[in-house]
């Protein structure tokens, strides 16, 4: 039997048909079911035909959201950076899984035939769906970036007959991805469905850091988390409650995302990690340089760099106040978090980037860690500013070294005392703290003075690289009198 849509204007349909059926655009077998009042059909689409047939020039026609046009569902624009990341993943994987792509269209029986074949289980019908030329637009509800990226990769490799491109082509030719077609004619409903699908809770970056092995920064972070004494059994990547269900004694020292950033910093990225893409690019450059210097393979280089990072972090673990006490078992993680400023991720960034600066400057990282150990990391390392009667300012207290960077000292009205707390993991705060630490170490330890040189600050990312002289200034020509 053939299912027809309700409330159809038969005169309008006859006018559209003009005595015959339009040519077939696409024909698929799938499983039809419902989500409340919403009818949906699911099938697996070969990736090659997905790229050739279901693309943004025809079936997946879509536009940015326009308040003045209520005839089409709203959509966000295509972000080139996201498309490139997906395309790179397709090219580099032997398992190019895209997930389910969701599209929606009006169910117009003049152009969309649905033939029911058999009920395979209650509420699920095997059907043959035929979409004809002239059918209503098919809108992308979820997956437009993935479809766009696949189309770009397929265009590059579809005619390949050798090399890596041929390998990618064969993987795509043997792959398929799930398609879900929503039969809904109301653009507002499709817009709402898109927002609901795009507004689900994002994956915690710390969970990505320990699960995703596609990026070098994640693999390096995972190596350090597994191998470092500082990290073992103390790194969080799930909500604390989830960790405690596994181990009631667990207490997170740092999140996995923070450890990943610290590992990349020590490896040579420094603070040049304002985006994950920038961190990955700089880390890739570090690895390529090491490959050229040593002749090691890529994963061997990652392991070698990771071992160096672990060795330095564990050296600091045994010497820096707070960490040292955790190391020898005289301080718990909760006690550490309430007592020391570097219990926050910003403090970890300061230590990691100070070590990174030592490596970049060519000075001894261990001596630099020893200098770090002499800093007042305790929250209660406060100094008093006497009141000034002439100016009418009262007595105040502030952290002796990290005030305004890692520390913010306020009057605790309940405890009736001054209390320094972490000022938050803002980039401006911890970069200022890194700069202050490097200049202090250079002044106190002359043999480490290069740690605060302009060259080191530039390589670390605290100072912009100097540009050329540029175009000479224009001068106004004198006029004859």
Coordinates of C-alpha atoms in Angstrom, one line a residue:
X1 CA 0.0 0.0 0.0
X2 CA 1.0 3.6 -0.5
X3 CA 0.6 6.0 2.4
X4 CA -0.7 9.5 1.6
X5 CA -0.4 12.7 3.5
X6 CA -3.6 14.2 5.2
X7 CA -5.3 17.4 4.2
X8 CA -4.1 17.3 0.6
X9 CA -5.6 19.7 -2.0
X10 CA -6.3 17.2 -4.8
X11 CA -6.7 20.1 -7.4
X12 CA -3.3 21.4 -6.4
X13 CA -1.7 18.0 -6.8
X14 CA -3.2 17.4 -10.2
X15 CA -1.9 20.8 -11.3
X16 CA 1.6 19.8 -10.1
X17 CA 1.5 16.4 -11.7
X18 CA 0.3 17.7 -15.1
X19 CA -0.7 14.2 -16.1
X20 CA 2.3 12.2 -15.0
X21 CA 4.9 11.5 -12.3
X22 CA 8.0 13.6 -12.2
X23 CA 11.4 11.9 -12.7
X24 CA 12.9 10.1 -9.7
X25 CA 15.6 12.0 -7.8
X26 CA 16.4 9.4 -5.2
X27 CA 14.9 6.1 -4.2
X28 CA 15.7 4.3 -0.9
X29 CA 14.5 1.4 1.3
X30 CA 14.3 2.3 5.0
X31 CA 12.5 1.8 8.3
X32 CA 9.6 4.1 9.0
X33 CA 8.6 4.9 12.5
X34 CA 7.2 7.8 14.5
X35 CA 8.4 10.1 17.3
X36 CA 5.0 11.3 18.6
X37 CA 3.4 13.0 15.7
X38 CA 6.7 13.2 13.7
X39 CA 7.2 10.6 11.0
X40 CA 10.8 9.5 10.3
X41 CA 12.5 7.2 7.9
X42 CA 16.0 5.8 8.5
X43 CA 18.4 4.0 6.1
X44 CA 22.1 3.6 5.5
X45 CA 23.5 5.7 2.7
X46 CA 26.8 4.8 0.9
X47 CA 29.2 7.6 1.6
X48 CA 30.1 8.0 -2.0
X49 CA 26.5 8.6 -3.0
X50 CA 26.0 10.8 0.1
X51 CA 28.8 13.0 -1.3
X52 CA 27.6 12.9 -4.9
X53 CA 23.8 13.2 -4.4
X54 CA 23.0 14.6 -1.0
X55 CA 25.0 17.8 -1.1
X56 CA 24.5 21.4 -0.4
X57 CA 23.9 22.3 -4.0
X58 CA 20.7 20.3 -4.2
X59 CA 19.0 18.1 -1.7
X60 CA 20.6 19.5 1.5
X61 CA 19.7 23.1 0.5
X62 CA 20.0 25.3 3.6
X63 CA 20.5 28.9 4.5
X64 CA 21.6 30.9 7.5
X65 CA 18.7 31.9 9.8
X66 CA 16.7 34.9 8.6
X67 CA 14.2 36.6 10.8
X68 CA 12.4 38.1 7.8
X69 CA 11.9 34.8 6.1
X70 CA 9.6 32.3 7.9
X71 CA 9.4 29.9 5.0
X72 CA 12.6 28.0 5.8
X73 CA 14.0 26.5 9.0
X74 CA 16.7 28.5 10.7
X75 CA 20.3 27.2 10.6
X76 CA 23.7 28.3 11.6
X77 CA 26.3 29.1 9.0
X78 CA 29.0 26.8 7.8
X79 CA 32.2 27.2 9.9
X80 CA 35.2 26.5 7.8
X81 CA 37.4 25.6 10.7
X82 CA 34.9 22.9 11.8
X83 CA 34.6 21.5 8.2
X84 CA 38.4 21.3 7.9
X85 CA 38.7 19.4 11.2
X86 CA 36.1 16.9 10.1
X87 CA 37.6 16.5 6.7
X88 CA 41.1 15.9 8.2
X89 CA 39.6 13.2 10.4
X90 CA 37.9 11.5 7.4
X91 CA 41.2 11.6 5.5
X92 CA 43.3 10.2 8.4
X93 CA 41.1 7.5 9.7
X94 CA 40.5 3.9 8.6
X95 CA 37.1 4.1 10.4
X96 CA 35.5 7.2 8.9
X97 CA 32.3 7.1 11.0
X98 CA 30.1 10.2 10.6
X99 CA 27.2 9.4 12.9
X100 CA 23.6 9.9 11.8
X101 CA 22.8 12.8 9.5
X102 CA 19.3 14.2 10.0
X103 CA 17.3 16.0 7.3
X104 CA 13.8 17.2 7.1
X105 CA 11.2 17.9 4.3
X106 CA 7.6 18.5 3.7
X107 CA 5.6 15.3 2.9
X108 CA 4.0 16.2 -0.4
X109 CA 2.6 13.0 -2.1
X110 CA 2.9 14.7 -5.5
X111 CA 6.6 14.2 -5.2
X112 CA 7.2 11.8 -2.3
X113 CA 5.9 8.3 -2.5
X114 CA 6.1 6.0 0.5
X115 CA 5.3 2.3 -0.2
X116 CA 4.8 0.2 2.9
X117 CA 6.4 -3.3 2.5
X118 CA 6.2 -5.1 5.8
X119 CA 5.9 -4.4 9.5
X120 CA 9.2 -5.6 11.0
X121 CA 8.2 -4.9 14.6
X122 CA 5.4 -3.0 16.3
X123 CA 5.6 0.6 15.1
X124 CA 8.4 0.0 12.6
X125 CA 7.6 -0.5 8.9
X126 CA 9.9 -1.4 6.1
X127 CA 9.2 1.0 3.3
X128 CA 10.3 2.2 -0.1
X129 CA 10.6 6.0 -0.3
X130 CA 10.8 7.7 -3.6
X131 CA 11.6 11.4 -3.9
X132 CA 10.9 13.0 -7.3
X133 CA 12.3 16.1 -9.1
X134 CA 10.4 19.2 -8.0
X135 CA 10.0 17.9 -4.4
X136 CA 10.0 20.4 -1.6
X137 CA 13.5 21.4 -0.3
X138 CA 15.2 18.9 2.0
X139 CA 16.7 20.9 4.9
X140 CA 19.6 19.9 7.0
X141 CA 18.6 19.5 10.7
X142 CA 21.8 18.0 12.0
X143 CA 25.1 17.1 10.3
X144 CA 25.6 19.8 7.7
X145 CA 29.3 20.2 8.6
X146 CA 29.9 16.5 8.3
X147 CA 28.1 16.2 4.9
X148 CA 30.0 19.2 3.6
X149 CA 33.4 17.8 4.8
X150 CA 32.7 14.4 3.2
X151 CA 31.8 16.1 -0.1
X152 CA 35.1 18.0 0.0
X153 CA 37.2 14.9 0.7
X154 CA 35.3 12.8 -1.9
X155 CA 35.9 15.4 -4.6
X156 CA 39.7 15.1 -3.9
X157 CA 40.0 11.3 -3.9
X158 CA 37.1 10.0 -6.1
X159 CA 39.4 9.7 -9.2
X160 CA 42.5 8.6 -7.3
X161 CA 44.3 5.5 -8.6
X162 CA 47.4 5.5 -6.4
X163 CA 49.0 6.6 -3.1
X164 CA 47.2 7.7 0.1
X165 CA 44.3 9.2 -1.9
X166 CA 43.5 5.8 -3.3
X167 CA 43.5 4.4 0.3
X168 CA 41.0 7.1 1.4
X169 CA 38.9 6.5 -1.7
X170 CA 38.6 2.8 -1.0
X171 CA 37.7 3.4 2.7
X172 CA 34.9 5.8 1.6
X173 CA 33.6 3.5 -1.1
X174 CA 33.2 0.6 1.4
X175 CA 31.5 2.9 4.0
X176 CA 28.0 4.1 4.7
X177 CA 26.4 6.4 7.1
X178 CA 22.9 6.5 8.6
X179 CA 20.4 9.0 7.3
X180 CA 17.2 10.0 9.1
X181 CA 14.5 11.8 7.0
X182 CA 12.0 13.7 9.1
X183 CA 8.7 14.2 7.2
X184 CA 7.6 17.6 8.5
X185 CA 6.4 20.5 6.5
X186 CA 6.5 23.2 9.2
X187 CA 9.8 25.1 9.0
X188 CA 9.3 26.4 12.6
X189 CA 9.2 22.8 13.9
X190 CA 12.3 21.9 11.9
X191 CA 14.1 24.9 13.4
X192 CA 13.1 23.9 16.9
X193 CA 14.3 20.4 16.3
X194 CA 17.7 21.7 15.0
X195 CA 18.1 23.9 18.1
X196 CA 17.3 21.0 20.4
X197 CA 19.8 18.8 18.7
X198 CA 22.5 21.5 18.6
X199 CA 21.9 22.5 22.2
X200 CA 22.7 19.2 24.0
X201 CA 25.3 19.4 26.7
X202 CA 28.8 19.5 25.2
X203 CA 31.3 16.8 26.1
X204 CA 33.6 17.9 28.9
X205 CA 37.0 18.8 27.5
X206 CA 38.7 16.6 30.2
X207 CA 36.7 13.6 28.9
X208 CA 37.8 14.4 25.4
X209 CA 41.4 14.7 26.6
X210 CA 41.5 11.2 27.9
X211 CA 39.3 9.5 25.2
X212 CA 40.2 11.2 21.9
X213 CA 43.5 9.9 20.4
X214 CA 43.1 11.8 17.1
X215 CA 45.2 14.8 18.3
X216 CA 48.8 14.8 19.3
X217 CA 48.0 17.1 22.3
X218 CA 45.5 14.5 23.6
X219 CA 48.0 11.6 23.2
X220 CA 50.7 13.5 24.9
X221 CA 48.4 14.4 27.8
X222 CA 47.3 10.8 28.1
X223 CA 50.9 9.7 28.2
X224 CA 51.7 12.2 31.0
X225 CA 48.5 11.3 33.0
X226 CA 49.3 7.6 32.8
X227 CA 53.0 7.9 33.6
X228 CA 53.5 10.9 36.0
X229 CA 53.5 10.3 39.8
X230 CA 51.9 13.8 40.1
X231 CA 48.9 12.6 38.1
X232 CA 48.4 8.9 39.0
X233 CA 45.0 8.5 40.6
X234 CA 44.5 12.2 41.0
X235 CA 43.3 13.5 37.6
X236 CA 39.6 14.1 37.0
X237 CA 37.9 13.6 33.7
X238 CA 34.3 12.9 34.9
X239 CA 32.1 14.7 37.4
X240 CA 33.5 14.2 40.9
X241 CA 30.4 12.2 41.9
X242 CA 31.1 9.7 39.0
X243 CA 34.7 9.3 40.1
X244 CA 33.6 8.7 43.7
X245 CA 31.2 6.0 42.7
X246 CA 34.2 4.1 41.4
X247 CA 36.6 5.1 44.3
X248 CA 35.1 6.8 47.4
X249 CA 38.6 8.1 48.3
X250 CA 39.2 9.8 45.0
X251 CA 39.8 13.5 45.0
X252 CA 40.7 15.4 41.8
X253 CA 44.0 17.3 42.0
X254 CA 43.7 18.7 38.4
X255 CA 41.3 18.1 35.5
X256 CA 42.7 16.2 32.5
X257 CA 42.3 19.2 30.2
X258 CA 44.6 21.2 32.5
X259 CA 47.2 18.4 32.5
X260 CA 47.0 18.2 28.7
X261 CA 47.7 22.0 28.4
X262 CA 50.5 21.8 31.0
X263 CA 52.1 18.9 29.1
X264 CA 52.0 20.7 25.8
X265 CA 53.4 23.8 27.4
X266 CA 56.4 22.0 28.8
X267 CA 56.9 20.2 25.4
X268 CA 57.5 23.5 23.7
X269 CA 54.1 25.2 23.1
X270 CA 54.3 27.6 26.1
X271 CA 51.2 29.8 26.3
X272 CA 50.7 29.8 22.5
X273 CA 47.6 27.7 23.0
X274 CA 44.8 30.2 22.8
X275 CA 42.8 27.7 20.8
X276 CA 43.0 23.9 20.6
X277 CA 44.0 24.3 16.9
X278 CA 46.8 26.7 17.8
X279 CA 48.1 24.3 20.5
X280 CA 48.0 21.4 18.0
X281 CA 49.8 23.3 15.3
X282 CA 52.6 24.4 17.7
X283 CA 53.0 20.9 19.2
X284 CA 53.1 19.4 15.7
X285 CA 56.0 21.8 14.9
X286 CA 57.8 20.7 18.0
X287 CA 57.4 17.0 17.0
X288 CA 58.5 17.6 13.4
X289 CA 61.6 19.4 14.6
X290 CA 62.5 16.5 16.9
X291 CA 61.9 14.0 14.1
X292 CA 64.3 16.0 11.9
X293 CA 66.9 16.1 14.7
X294 CA 66.7 12.5 15.8
X295 CA 65.2 10.5 13.0
X296 CA 62.7 8.9 15.3
X297 CA 59.2 7.9 14.1
X298 CA 56.3 10.1 15.1
X299 CA 55.0 8.0 18.0
X300 CA 58.6 7.4 19.2
X301 CA 59.0 11.1 19.3
X302 CA 55.8 11.6 21.3
X303 CA 57.0 9.0 23.8
X304 CA 60.4 10.6 24.1
X305 CA 58.9 14.1 24.6
X306 CA 56.3 12.7 27.0
X307 CA 59.1 11.0 29.1
X308 CA 60.9 14.4 29.4
X309 CA 57.7 16.1 30.5
X310 CA 57.0 13.4 33.1
X311 CA 60.6 13.5 34.4
X312 CA 60.4 17.3 35.0
X313 CA 56.8 17.3 36.5
X314 CA 57.8 14.5 38.9
X315 CA 60.9 16.4 39.9
X316 CA 58.7 19.4 40.7
X317 CA 56.3 17.0 42.5
X318 CA 59.0 16.1 44.9
X319 CA 60.2 19.7 45.6
X320 CA 57.5 22.4 45.2
X321 CA 55.7 23.1 48.5
X322 CA 52.3 21.4 48.6
X323 CA 53.1 18.9 45.9
X324 CA 56.1 17.7 48.0
X325 CA 53.8 16.9 51.0
X326 CA 51.4 15.0 48.7
X327 CA 54.3 13.1 47.4
X328 CA 55.5 12.0 50.8
X329 CA 52.0 11.3 52.1
X330 CA 51.8 14.0 54.7
X331 CA 49.1 16.1 52.9
X332 CA 45.8 15.0 51.3
X333 CA 44.6 16.5 48.1
X334 CA 41.6 18.3 49.8
X335 CA 44.0 19.8 52.3
X336 CA 46.3 20.9 49.5
X337 CA 43.4 22.5 47.6
X338 CA 42.5 24.6 50.6
X339 CA 46.1 25.6 51.5
X340 CA 48.0 26.3 48.2
X341 CA 47.4 28.6 45.3
X342 CA 48.8 26.2 42.7
X343 CA 45.9 23.8 43.5
X344 CA 44.0 25.7 40.8
X345 CA 44.7 25.0 37.1
X346 CA 46.2 28.5 36.8
X347 CA 49.0 27.6 39.2
X348 CA 49.7 24.4 37.3
X349 CA 50.0 26.6 34.1
X350 CA 52.5 28.9 35.9
X351 CA 54.7 25.9 37.0
X352 CA 54.5 24.2 33.6
X353 CA 55.3 27.4 31.6
X354 CA 58.2 28.3 33.9
X355 CA 59.7 24.9 33.2
X356 CA 59.0 25.4 29.5
X357 CA 60.8 28.8 29.6
X358 CA 63.9 27.1 31.1
X359 CA 64.0 24.5 28.3
X360 CA 63.6 27.3 25.7
X361 CA 66.3 29.4 27.3
X362 CA 68.7 26.5 27.4
X363 CA 69.1 26.8 31.2
X364 CA 68.8 23.9 33.7
X365 CA 65.1 23.0 34.2
X366 CA 65.9 21.3 37.5
X367 CA 67.6 24.4 38.9
X368 CA 64.6 26.4 37.7
X369 CA 62.3 24.0 39.6
X370 CA 64.4 24.5 42.7
X371 CA 64.0 28.2 42.3
X372 CA 60.2 27.7 41.9
X373 CA 60.2 25.7 45.1
X374 CA 61.4 28.8 47.0
X375 CA 58.3 30.9 46.1
X376 CA 55.5 31.5 48.6
X377 CA 52.8 29.2 47.2
X378 CA 50.8 29.1 50.4
X379 CA 47.5 31.1 50.4
X380 CA 48.2 32.5 53.8
X381 CA 51.6 34.1 52.8
X382 CA 50.2 37.6 53.3
X383 CA 51.8 41.0 54.0
X384 CA 50.2 43.9 55.8
X385 CA 49.9 47.4 54.4
X386 CA 49.7 49.9 57.3
X387 CA 46.8 52.4 57.3
X388 CA 47.3 55.9 55.9
X389 CA 45.5 58.4 58.0
X390 CA 46.1 61.2 55.6
X391 CA 44.6 59.3 52.7
X392 CA 42.0 57.7 54.9
X393 CA 43.0 54.2 53.8
X394 CA 42.6 51.3 56.3
X395 CA 45.0 48.5 57.1
X396 CA 44.9 45.9 54.4
X397 CA 46.6 42.6 53.6
X398 CA 47.7 41.1 50.3
X399 CA 49.6 38.0 49.1
X400 CA 53.3 38.6 49.3
X401 CA 54.0 37.5 45.8
X402 CA 51.0 36.5 43.7
X403 CA 48.5 39.2 44.6
X404 CA 46.5 40.2 41.5
X405 CA 47.7 37.2 39.5
X406 CA 47.0 33.9 41.2
X407 CA 45.7 35.4 44.4
X408 CA 43.0 37.8 45.4
X409 CA 42.9 38.8 49.0
X410 CA 39.6 39.8 50.5
X411 CA 38.2 40.4 54.0
X412 CA 36.3 37.4 55.3
X413 CA 33.4 39.0 57.2
X414 CA 32.4 35.7 58.7
X415 CA 35.9 34.6 59.9
X416 CA 36.9 38.2 60.6
X417 CA 40.3 37.9 58.9
X418 CA 42.0 38.5 55.5
X419 CA 41.9 35.5 53.2
X420 CA 43.6 34.9 49.9
X421 CA 41.8 32.8 47.4
X422 CA 42.6 31.8 43.8
X423 CA 41.7 34.6 41.5
X424 CA 40.5 32.3 38.7
X425 CA 42.1 30.6 35.8
X426 CA 42.0 33.6 33.5
X427 CA 44.7 33.8 30.8
X428 CA 45.5 37.4 31.8
X429 CA 46.0 36.3 35.4
X430 CA 48.3 33.3 34.9
X431 CA 50.3 34.9 32.1
X432 CA 51.0 37.9 34.4
X433 CA 52.0 35.4 37.1
X434 CA 54.3 33.5 34.7
X435 CA 56.0 36.8 33.7
X436 CA 56.4 37.8 37.4
X437 CA 57.9 34.4 38.3
X438 CA 60.4 34.4 35.4
X439 CA 61.6 37.9 36.1
X440 CA 62.0 37.1 39.8
X441 CA 64.0 33.9 39.1
X442 CA 66.2 35.8 36.7
X443 CA 66.9 38.5 39.3
X444 CA 67.5 36.0 42.2
X445 CA 69.5 33.4 40.2
X446 CA 71.9 35.1 37.8
X447 CA 72.8 31.7 36.2
X448 CA 69.2 31.5 35.1
X449 CA 68.9 35.0 33.8
X450 CA 68.2 33.9 30.2
X451 CA 64.8 32.6 31.4
X452 CA 63.5 36.2 31.3
X453 CA 65.2 37.3 28.1
X454 CA 63.1 38.8 25.3
X455 CA 64.0 35.8 23.1
X456 CA 62.5 33.4 25.7
X457 CA 59.4 35.6 26.3
X458 CA 58.9 35.6 22.6
X459 CA 59.3 31.9 22.1
X460 CA 57.1 31.2 25.1
X461 CA 54.3 33.4 23.7
X462 CA 54.4 36.2 26.3
X463 CA 55.8 38.7 23.9
X464 CA 54.8 39.4 20.3
X465 CA 57.5 38.7 17.7
X466 CA 59.0 41.9 16.4
X467 CA 57.8 43.0 13.0
X468 CA 59.8 44.6 10.2
X469 CA 60.1 48.3 9.8
X470 CA 57.1 48.3 7.5
X471 CA 56.2 51.0 5.0
X472 CA 57.8 54.4 5.6
X473 CA 55.6 57.2 6.7
X474 CA 54.2 59.5 4.1
X475 CA 55.4 63.1 4.1
X476 CA 53.4 66.0 2.8
X477 CA 55.2 67.6 -0.2
X478 CA 55.9 71.4 0.2
X479 CA 53.8 73.5 -2.1
X480 CA 55.4 76.3 -4.2
X481 CA 54.6 79.8 -3.1

